[in-house]
Short mmCIF file of C-alpha atoms in Angstrom, two decimals:
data_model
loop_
_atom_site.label_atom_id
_atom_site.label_comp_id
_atom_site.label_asym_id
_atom_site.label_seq_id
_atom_site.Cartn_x
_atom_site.Cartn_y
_atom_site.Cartn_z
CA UNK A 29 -12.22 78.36 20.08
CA UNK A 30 -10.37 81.62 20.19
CA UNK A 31 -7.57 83.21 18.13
CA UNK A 32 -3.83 83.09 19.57
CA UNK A 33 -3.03 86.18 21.31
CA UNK A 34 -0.74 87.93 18.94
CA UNK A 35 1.73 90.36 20.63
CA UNK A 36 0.53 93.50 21.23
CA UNK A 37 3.17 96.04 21.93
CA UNK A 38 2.61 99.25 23.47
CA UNK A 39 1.94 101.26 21.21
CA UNK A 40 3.24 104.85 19.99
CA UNK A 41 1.73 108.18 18.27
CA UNK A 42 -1.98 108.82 17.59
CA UNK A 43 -4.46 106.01 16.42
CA UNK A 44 -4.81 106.02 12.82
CA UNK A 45 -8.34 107.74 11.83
CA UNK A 46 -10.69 105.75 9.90
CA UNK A 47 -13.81 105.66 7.90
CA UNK A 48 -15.63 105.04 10.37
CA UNK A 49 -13.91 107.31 13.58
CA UNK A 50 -13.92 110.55 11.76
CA UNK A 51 -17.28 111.89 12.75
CA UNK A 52 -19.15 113.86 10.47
CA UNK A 53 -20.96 116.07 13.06
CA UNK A 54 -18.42 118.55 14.62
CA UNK A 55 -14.95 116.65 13.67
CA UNK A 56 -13.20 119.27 15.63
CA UNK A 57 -13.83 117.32 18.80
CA UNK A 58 -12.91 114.49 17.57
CA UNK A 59 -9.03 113.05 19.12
CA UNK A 60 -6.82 110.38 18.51
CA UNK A 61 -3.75 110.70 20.79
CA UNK A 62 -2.98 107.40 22.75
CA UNK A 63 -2.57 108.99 25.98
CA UNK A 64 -5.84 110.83 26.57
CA UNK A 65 -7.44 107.72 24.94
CA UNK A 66 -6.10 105.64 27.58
CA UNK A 67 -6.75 108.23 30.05
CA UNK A 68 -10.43 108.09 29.22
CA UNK A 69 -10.58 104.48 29.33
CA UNK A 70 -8.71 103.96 32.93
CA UNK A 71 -11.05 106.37 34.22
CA UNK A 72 -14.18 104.32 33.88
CA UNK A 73 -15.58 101.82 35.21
CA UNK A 74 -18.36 100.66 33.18
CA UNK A 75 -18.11 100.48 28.97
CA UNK A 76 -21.41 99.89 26.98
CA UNK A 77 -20.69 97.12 24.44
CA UNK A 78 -22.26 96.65 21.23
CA UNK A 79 -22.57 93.89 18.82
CA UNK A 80 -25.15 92.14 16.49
CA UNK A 81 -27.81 89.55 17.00
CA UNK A 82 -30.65 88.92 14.75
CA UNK A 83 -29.62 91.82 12.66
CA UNK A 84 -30.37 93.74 15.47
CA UNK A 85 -27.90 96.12 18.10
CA UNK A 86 -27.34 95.16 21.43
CA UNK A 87 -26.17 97.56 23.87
CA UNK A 88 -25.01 95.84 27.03
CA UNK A 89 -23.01 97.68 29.90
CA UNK A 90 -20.08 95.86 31.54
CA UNK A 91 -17.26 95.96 33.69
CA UNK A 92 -13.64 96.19 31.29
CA UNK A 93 -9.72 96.48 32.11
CA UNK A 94 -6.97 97.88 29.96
CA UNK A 95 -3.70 96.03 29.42
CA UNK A 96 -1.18 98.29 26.99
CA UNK A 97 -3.37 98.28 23.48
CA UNK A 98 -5.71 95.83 24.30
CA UNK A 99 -9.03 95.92 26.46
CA UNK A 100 -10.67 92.77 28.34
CA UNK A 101 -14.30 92.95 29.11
CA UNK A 102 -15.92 90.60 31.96
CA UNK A 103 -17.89 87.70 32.27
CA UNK A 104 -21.94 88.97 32.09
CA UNK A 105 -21.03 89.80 28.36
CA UNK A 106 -20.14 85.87 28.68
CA UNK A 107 -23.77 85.41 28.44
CA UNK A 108 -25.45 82.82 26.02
CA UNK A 109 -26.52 85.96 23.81
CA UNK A 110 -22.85 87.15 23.28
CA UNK A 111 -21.76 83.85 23.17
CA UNK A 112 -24.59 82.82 20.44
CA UNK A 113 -23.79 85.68 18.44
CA UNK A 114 -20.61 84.28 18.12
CA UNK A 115 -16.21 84.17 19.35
CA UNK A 116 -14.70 82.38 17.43
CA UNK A 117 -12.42 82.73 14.52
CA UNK A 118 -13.03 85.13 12.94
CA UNK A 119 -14.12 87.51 15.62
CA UNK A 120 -17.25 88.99 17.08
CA UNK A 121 -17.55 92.23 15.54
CA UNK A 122 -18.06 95.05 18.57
CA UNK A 123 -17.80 98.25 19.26
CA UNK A 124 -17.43 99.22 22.86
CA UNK A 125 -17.67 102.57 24.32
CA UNK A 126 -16.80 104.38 27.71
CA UNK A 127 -18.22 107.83 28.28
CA UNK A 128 -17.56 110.41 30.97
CA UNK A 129 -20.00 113.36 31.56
CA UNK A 130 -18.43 116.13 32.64
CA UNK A 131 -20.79 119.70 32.66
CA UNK A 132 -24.06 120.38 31.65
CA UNK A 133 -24.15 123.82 29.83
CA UNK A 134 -26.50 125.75 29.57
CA UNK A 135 -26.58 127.92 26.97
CA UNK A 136 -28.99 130.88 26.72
CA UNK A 137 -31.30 129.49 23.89
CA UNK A 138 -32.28 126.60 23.92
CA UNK A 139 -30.50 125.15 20.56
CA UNK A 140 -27.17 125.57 22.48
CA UNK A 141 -27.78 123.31 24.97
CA UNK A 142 -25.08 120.53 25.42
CA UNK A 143 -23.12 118.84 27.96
CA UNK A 144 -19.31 118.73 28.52
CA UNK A 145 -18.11 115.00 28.03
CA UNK A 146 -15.36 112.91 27.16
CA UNK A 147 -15.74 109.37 24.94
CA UNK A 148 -13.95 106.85 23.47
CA UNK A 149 -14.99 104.58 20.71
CA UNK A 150 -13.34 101.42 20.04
CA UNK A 151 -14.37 99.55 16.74
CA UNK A 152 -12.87 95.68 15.97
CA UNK A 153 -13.06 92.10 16.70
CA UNK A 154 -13.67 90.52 19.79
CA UNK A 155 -12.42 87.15 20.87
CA UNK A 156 -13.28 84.90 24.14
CA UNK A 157 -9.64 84.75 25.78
CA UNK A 158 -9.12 80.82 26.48
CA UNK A 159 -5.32 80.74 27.31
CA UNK A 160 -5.73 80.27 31.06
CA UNK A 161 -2.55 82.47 31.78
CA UNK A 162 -4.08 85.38 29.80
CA UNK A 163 -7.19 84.86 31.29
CA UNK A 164 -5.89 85.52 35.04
CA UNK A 165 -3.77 88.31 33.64
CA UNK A 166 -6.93 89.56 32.85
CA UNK A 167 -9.02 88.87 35.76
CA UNK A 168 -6.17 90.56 37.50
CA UNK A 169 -6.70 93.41 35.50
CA UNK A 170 -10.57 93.78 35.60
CA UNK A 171 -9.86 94.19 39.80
CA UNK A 172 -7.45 96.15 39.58
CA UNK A 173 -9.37 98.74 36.96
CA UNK A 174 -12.33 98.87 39.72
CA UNK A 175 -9.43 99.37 42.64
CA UNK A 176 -5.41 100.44 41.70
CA UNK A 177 -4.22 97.83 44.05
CA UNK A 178 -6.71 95.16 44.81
CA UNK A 179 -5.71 92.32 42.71
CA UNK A 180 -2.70 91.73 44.89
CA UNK A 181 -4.59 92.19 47.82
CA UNK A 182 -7.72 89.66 47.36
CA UNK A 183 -8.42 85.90 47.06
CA UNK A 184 -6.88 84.87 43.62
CA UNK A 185 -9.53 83.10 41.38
CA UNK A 186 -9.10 79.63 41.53
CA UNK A 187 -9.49 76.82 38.79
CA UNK A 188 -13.44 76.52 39.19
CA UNK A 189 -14.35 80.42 38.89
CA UNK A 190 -11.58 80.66 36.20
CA UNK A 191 -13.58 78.23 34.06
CA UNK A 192 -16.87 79.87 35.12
CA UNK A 193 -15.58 83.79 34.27
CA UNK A 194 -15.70 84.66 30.42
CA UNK A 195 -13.06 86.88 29.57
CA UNK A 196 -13.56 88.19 25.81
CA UNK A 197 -10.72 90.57 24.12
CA UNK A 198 -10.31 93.49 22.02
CA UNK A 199 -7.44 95.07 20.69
CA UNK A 200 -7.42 98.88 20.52
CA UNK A 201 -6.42 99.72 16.82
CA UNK A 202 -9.45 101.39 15.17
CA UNK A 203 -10.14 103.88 17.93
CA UNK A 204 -11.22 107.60 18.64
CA UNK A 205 -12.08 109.82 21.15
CA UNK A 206 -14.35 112.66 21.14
CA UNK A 207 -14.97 115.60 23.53
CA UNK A 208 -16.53 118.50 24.27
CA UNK A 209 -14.86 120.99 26.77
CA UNK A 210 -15.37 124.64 27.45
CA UNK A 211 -17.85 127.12 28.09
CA UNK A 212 -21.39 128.49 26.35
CA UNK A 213 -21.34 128.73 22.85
CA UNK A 214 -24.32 131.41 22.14
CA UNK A 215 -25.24 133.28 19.22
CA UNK A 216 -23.67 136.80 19.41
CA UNK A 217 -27.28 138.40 18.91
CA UNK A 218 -28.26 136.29 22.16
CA UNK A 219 -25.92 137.44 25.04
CA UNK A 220 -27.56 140.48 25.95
CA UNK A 221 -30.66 138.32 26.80
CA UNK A 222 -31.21 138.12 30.41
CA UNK A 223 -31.45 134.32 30.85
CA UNK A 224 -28.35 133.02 33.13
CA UNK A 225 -25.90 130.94 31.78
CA UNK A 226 -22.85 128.95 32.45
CA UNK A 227 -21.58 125.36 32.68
CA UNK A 228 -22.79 122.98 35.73
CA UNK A 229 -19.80 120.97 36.63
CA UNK A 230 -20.16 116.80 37.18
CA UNK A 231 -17.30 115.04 38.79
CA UNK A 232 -17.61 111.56 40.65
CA UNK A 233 -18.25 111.66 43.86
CA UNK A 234 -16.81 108.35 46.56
CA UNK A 235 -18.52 107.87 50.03
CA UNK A 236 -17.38 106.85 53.07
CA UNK A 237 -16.71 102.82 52.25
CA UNK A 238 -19.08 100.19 53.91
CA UNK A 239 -17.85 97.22 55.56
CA UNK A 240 -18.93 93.71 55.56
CA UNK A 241 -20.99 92.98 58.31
CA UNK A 242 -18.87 89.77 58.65
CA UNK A 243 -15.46 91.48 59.08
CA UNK A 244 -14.06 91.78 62.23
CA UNK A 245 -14.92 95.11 64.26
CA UNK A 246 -12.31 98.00 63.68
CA UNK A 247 -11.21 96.19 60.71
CA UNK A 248 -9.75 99.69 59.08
CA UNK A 249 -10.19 100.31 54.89
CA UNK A 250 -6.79 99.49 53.28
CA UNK A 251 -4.92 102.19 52.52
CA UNK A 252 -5.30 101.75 48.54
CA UNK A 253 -9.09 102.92 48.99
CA UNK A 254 -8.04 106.60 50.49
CA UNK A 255 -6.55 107.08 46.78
CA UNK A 256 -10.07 106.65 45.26
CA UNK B 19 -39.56 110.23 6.11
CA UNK B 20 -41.01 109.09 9.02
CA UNK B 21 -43.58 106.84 10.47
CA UNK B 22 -46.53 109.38 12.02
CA UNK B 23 -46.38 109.57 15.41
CA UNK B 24 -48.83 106.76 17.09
CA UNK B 25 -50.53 107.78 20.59
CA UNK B 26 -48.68 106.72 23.58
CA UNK B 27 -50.67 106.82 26.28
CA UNK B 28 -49.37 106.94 29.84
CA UNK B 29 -48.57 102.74 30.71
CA UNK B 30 -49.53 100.87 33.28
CA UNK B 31 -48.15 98.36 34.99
CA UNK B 32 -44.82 96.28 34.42
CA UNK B 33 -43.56 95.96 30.81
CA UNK B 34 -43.90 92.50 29.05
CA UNK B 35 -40.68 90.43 29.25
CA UNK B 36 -39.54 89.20 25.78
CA UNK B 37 -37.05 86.82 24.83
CA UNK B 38 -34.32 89.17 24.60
CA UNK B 39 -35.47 91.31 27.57
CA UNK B 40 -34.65 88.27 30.11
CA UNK B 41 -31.22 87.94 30.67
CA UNK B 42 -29.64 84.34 30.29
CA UNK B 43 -27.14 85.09 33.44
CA UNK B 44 -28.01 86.53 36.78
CA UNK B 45 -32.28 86.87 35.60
CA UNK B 46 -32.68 87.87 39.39
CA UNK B 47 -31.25 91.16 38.72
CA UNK B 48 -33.71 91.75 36.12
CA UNK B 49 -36.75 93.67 36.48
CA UNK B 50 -40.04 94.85 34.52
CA UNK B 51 -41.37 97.55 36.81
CA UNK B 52 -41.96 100.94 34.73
CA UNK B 53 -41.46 103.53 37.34
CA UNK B 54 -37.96 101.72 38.40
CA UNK B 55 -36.99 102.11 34.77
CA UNK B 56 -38.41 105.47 34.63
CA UNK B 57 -36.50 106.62 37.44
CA UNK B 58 -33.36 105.00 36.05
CA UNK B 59 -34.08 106.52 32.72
CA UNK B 60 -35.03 110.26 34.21
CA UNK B 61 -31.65 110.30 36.67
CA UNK B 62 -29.34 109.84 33.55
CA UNK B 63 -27.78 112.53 31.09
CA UNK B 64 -26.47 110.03 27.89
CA UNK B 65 -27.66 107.34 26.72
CA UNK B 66 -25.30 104.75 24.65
CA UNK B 67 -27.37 104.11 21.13
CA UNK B 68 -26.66 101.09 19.48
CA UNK B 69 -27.35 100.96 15.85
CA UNK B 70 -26.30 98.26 13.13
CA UNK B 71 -24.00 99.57 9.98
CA UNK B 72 -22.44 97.44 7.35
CA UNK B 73 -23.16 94.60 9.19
CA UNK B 74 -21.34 95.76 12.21
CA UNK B 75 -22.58 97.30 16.08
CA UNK B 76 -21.98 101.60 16.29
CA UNK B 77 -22.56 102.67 19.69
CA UNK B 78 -22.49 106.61 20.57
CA UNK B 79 -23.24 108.42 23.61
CA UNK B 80 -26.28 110.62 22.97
CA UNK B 81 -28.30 112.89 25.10
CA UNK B 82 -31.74 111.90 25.25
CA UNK B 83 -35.43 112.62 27.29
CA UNK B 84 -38.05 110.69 28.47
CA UNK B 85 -41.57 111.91 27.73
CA UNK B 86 -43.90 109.79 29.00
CA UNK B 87 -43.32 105.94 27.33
CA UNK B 88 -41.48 107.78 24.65
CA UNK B 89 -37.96 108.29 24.25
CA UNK B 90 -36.19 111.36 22.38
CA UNK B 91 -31.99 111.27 21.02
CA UNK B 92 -30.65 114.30 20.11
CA UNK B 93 -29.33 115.63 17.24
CA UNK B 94 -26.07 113.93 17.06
CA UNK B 95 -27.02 110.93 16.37
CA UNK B 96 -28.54 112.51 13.00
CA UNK B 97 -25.21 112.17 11.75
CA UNK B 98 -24.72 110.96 8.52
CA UNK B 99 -23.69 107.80 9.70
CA UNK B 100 -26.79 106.79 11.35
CA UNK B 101 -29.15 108.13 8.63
CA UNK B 102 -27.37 106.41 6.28
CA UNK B 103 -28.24 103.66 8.53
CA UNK B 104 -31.85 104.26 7.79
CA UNK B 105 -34.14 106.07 9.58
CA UNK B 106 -36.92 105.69 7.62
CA UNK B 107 -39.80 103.08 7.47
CA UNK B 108 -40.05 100.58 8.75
CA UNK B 109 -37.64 102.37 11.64
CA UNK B 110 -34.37 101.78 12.10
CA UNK B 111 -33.62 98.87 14.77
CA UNK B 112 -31.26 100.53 17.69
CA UNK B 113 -30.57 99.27 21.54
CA UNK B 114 -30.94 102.46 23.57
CA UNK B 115 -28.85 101.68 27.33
CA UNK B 116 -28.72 104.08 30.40
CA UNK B 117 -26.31 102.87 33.45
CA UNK B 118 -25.56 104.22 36.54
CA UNK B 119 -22.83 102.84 38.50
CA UNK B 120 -23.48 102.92 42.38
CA UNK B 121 -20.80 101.52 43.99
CA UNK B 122 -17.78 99.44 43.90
CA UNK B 123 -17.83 96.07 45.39
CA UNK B 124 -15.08 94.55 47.42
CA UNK B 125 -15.08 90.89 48.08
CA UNK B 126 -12.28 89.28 49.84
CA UNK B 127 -11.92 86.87 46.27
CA UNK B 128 -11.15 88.33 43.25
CA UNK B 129 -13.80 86.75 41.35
CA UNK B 130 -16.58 88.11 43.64
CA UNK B 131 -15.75 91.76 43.00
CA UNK B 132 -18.12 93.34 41.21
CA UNK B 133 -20.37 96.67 40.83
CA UNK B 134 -23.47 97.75 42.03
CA UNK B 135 -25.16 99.43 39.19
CA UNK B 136 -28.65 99.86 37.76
CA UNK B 137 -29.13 99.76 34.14
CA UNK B 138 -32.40 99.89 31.76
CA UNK B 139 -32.11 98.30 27.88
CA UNK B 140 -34.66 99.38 25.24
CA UNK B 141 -34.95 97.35 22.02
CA UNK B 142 -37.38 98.82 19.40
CA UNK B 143 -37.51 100.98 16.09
CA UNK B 144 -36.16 104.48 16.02
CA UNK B 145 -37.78 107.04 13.80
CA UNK B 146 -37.14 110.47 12.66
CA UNK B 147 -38.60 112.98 14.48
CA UNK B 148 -40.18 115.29 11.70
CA UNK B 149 -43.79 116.85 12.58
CA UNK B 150 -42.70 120.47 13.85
CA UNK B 151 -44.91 120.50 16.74
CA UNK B 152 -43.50 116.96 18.14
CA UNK B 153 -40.19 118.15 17.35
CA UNK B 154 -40.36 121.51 19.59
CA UNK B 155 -41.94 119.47 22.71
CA UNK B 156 -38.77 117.05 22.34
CA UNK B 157 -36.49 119.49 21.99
CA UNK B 158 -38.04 121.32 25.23
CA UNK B 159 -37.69 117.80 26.76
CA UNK B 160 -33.89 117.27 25.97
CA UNK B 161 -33.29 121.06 27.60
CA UNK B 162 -35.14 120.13 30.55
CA UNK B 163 -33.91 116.53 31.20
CA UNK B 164 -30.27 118.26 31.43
CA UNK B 165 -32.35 120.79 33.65
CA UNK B 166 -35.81 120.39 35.32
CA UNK B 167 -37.32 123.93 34.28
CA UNK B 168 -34.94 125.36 32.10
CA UNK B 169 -36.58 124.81 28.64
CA UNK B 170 -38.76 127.54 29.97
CA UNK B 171 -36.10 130.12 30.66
CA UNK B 172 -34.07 130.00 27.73
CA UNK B 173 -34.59 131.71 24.26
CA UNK B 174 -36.44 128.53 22.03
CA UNK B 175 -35.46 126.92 18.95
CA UNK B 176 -36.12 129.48 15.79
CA UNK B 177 -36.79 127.65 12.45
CA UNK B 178 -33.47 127.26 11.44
CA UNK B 179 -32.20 126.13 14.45
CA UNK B 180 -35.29 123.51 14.20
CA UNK B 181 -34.32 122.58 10.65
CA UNK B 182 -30.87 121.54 12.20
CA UNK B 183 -31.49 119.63 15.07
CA UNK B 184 -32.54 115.63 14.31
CA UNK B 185 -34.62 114.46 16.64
CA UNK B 186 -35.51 110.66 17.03
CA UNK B 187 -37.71 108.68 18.68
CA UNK B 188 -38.19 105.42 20.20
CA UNK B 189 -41.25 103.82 22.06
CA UNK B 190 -40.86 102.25 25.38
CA UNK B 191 -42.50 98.94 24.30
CA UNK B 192 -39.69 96.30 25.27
CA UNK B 193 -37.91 97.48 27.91
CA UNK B 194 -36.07 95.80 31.07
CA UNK B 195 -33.82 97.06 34.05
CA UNK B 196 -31.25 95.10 35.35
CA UNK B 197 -29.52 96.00 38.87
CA UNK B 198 -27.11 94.93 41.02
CA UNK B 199 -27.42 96.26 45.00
CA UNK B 200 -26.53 95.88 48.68
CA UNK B 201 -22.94 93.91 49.93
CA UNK B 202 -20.02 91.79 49.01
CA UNK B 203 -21.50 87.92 48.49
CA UNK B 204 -18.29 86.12 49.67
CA UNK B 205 -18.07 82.22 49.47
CA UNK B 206 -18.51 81.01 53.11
CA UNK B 207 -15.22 79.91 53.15
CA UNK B 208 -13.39 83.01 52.37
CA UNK B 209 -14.94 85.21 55.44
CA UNK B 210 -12.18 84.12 57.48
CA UNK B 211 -9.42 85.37 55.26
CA UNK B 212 -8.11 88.66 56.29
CA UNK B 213 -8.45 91.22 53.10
CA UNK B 214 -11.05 93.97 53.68
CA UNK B 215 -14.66 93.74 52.15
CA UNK B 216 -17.02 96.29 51.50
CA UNK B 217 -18.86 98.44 49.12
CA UNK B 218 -17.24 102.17 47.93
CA UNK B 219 -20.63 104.25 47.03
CA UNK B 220 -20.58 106.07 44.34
CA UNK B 221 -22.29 109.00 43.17
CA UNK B 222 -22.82 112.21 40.90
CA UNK B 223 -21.90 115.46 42.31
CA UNK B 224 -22.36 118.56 40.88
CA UNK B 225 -19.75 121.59 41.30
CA UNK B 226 -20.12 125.13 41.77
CA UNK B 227 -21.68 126.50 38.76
CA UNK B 228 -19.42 128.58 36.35
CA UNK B 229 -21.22 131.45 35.15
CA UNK B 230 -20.55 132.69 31.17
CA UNK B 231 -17.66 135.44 31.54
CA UNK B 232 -20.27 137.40 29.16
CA UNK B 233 -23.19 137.14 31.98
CA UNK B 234 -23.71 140.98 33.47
CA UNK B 235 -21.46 140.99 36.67
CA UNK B 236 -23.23 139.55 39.87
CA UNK B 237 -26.05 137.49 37.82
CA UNK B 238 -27.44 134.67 40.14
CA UNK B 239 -27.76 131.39 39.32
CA UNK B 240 -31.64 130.32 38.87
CA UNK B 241 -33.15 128.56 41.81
CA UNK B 242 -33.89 125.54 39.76
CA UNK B 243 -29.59 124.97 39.61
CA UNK B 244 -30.14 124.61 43.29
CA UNK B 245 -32.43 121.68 43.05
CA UNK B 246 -29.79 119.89 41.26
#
């Protein structure tokens, strides 16, 4: 059982803050505009998802896609637990999160220790997708958020691994992002001491891809992987 | 409030599977070993906490240490929200996750692509950190987990700066890794068709550090940056 996909058109200005995504720790890093929301999303490739069982959290990481204002999260999350704690009408309530670490700082004391990131925090209801045209709309997606490009250019799912993949969706309307950018933030009475400080940068780093031993030799990379 | 802190002693051996520590899908890719899921824990900088309010899943990134088969969150996380989630006894029920993504896999059908990762999910009861002297060795762990050696050259935490930072803690009692390694596992069939398969590595790389502009001109970076 699933809810019908309402329409979900893209959407325009900032999210609307809530309760619950206004922080009350530093608020001034807090952001809500739909672009770098999105552009924190596309960028990752793993979200941690969060729901209930047992009156307990669980945290699970998974692989995700974003279509417009609505994400799709893939098939492990499918799993009995997820699927015990419940799809159906009305919802699963979740709260999934992608995070990005950009720079460690280091700060000269201690206390102002802290790392440069960039987060996104989506609160709402999740529901298994069971309309099998949104479901390979979604697949689609989920390839083509790991590679720009690759749907098109792989073996489309067929009816068997369509029934076997769990697709579960959630609709970004109660979201926020948070970051922290910049340099050192020391107390003024600390910068003459002598211990060296600065930010550490992070980025991603790709290496050289590794073929299947079963393609044929000199069986070049499509070109879709030199944008990575 | 807070429970006292109960010796930890160093563990041996694997940890003890429980029902919610064996996955329902892929169990292969689980694993018990500790010093796989202490290395797993050790290489990452934030953590995703789960925690449970009004009945609904909150999951924020969080820096975080490992100090022997105890974990340490930072101060963030001592928002309001989460105290108001309880903190106190009997502990506060969270899902601490750590993931690291290692590569993208490529398989010639859509519904084989996937990621290599390796991921480590701690159930238990978080408490608030409040004995001084456990506080400052966590907080010396959080500055050194960001940086091997650099809790030791930086000015520490005064007593105000103690009285601000939250600190909480959460044993290493039921704990599993799950992973996901090596090449593309393509249906037998599909080896013949003619889209490229592989894995993209990926990895963490760290830039060229960017000193504080208030830093005396021509200050080194410390050695210990150079480990990183």
């Amino acid at each position: 059982m699933s809810a019908p996909p309402p329409p979900r058109p893209a959407g325009t200005g900032p999210y609307r803050p809530t309760e619950r995504t206004v922080p009350t720790r530093s608020p001034h890093r807090a952001a809500y505009d739909r672009d770098l929301v999105h552009a924190i999303l596309d960028e990752g490739y793993v979200c941690h998802l969060g729901f209930v069982r047992d009156d307990a959290p669980v945290v699970l990481p998974t692989l995700y896609a974003r279509v417009a204002e609505r994400l799709y999260v893939h098939g492990s999350t499918g799993s009995r637990p997820l699927r015990a704690a419940g799809l159906a009408d009305p919802g699963l309530p979740v709260c999934l999160t992608v995070t990005h670490v950009d720079g460690l700082v280091l700060a000269r004391s201690a206390f102002h220790h802290s790392i440069n990131y960039r987060s996104v925090v989506v609160h709402g209801l999740a529901y298994d997708v069971t309309d099998p045209g949104e479901k390979r709309q979604a697949l689609d997606a989920l390839v083509d958020h790991v590679v720009p490009g690759r749907a098109a250019d792989s073996r489309p799912a067929n009816k068997r691994e369509l029934a076997a993949t769990a697709v579960i969706r959630l609709d970004l309307t109660e979201v926020s992002a948070k970051l922290r950018t910049g340099g050192v933030n020391d107390e003024p009475e600390d910068l003459a001491l002598s211990h060296w400080a600065g930010v550490v940068p992070l980025t991603r780093a790709y290496g050289t891809p590794l073929a299947d031993p079963a393609l044929p030799a000199g069986t070049e990379p499509p070109e879709y992987l030199a944008a990575l």
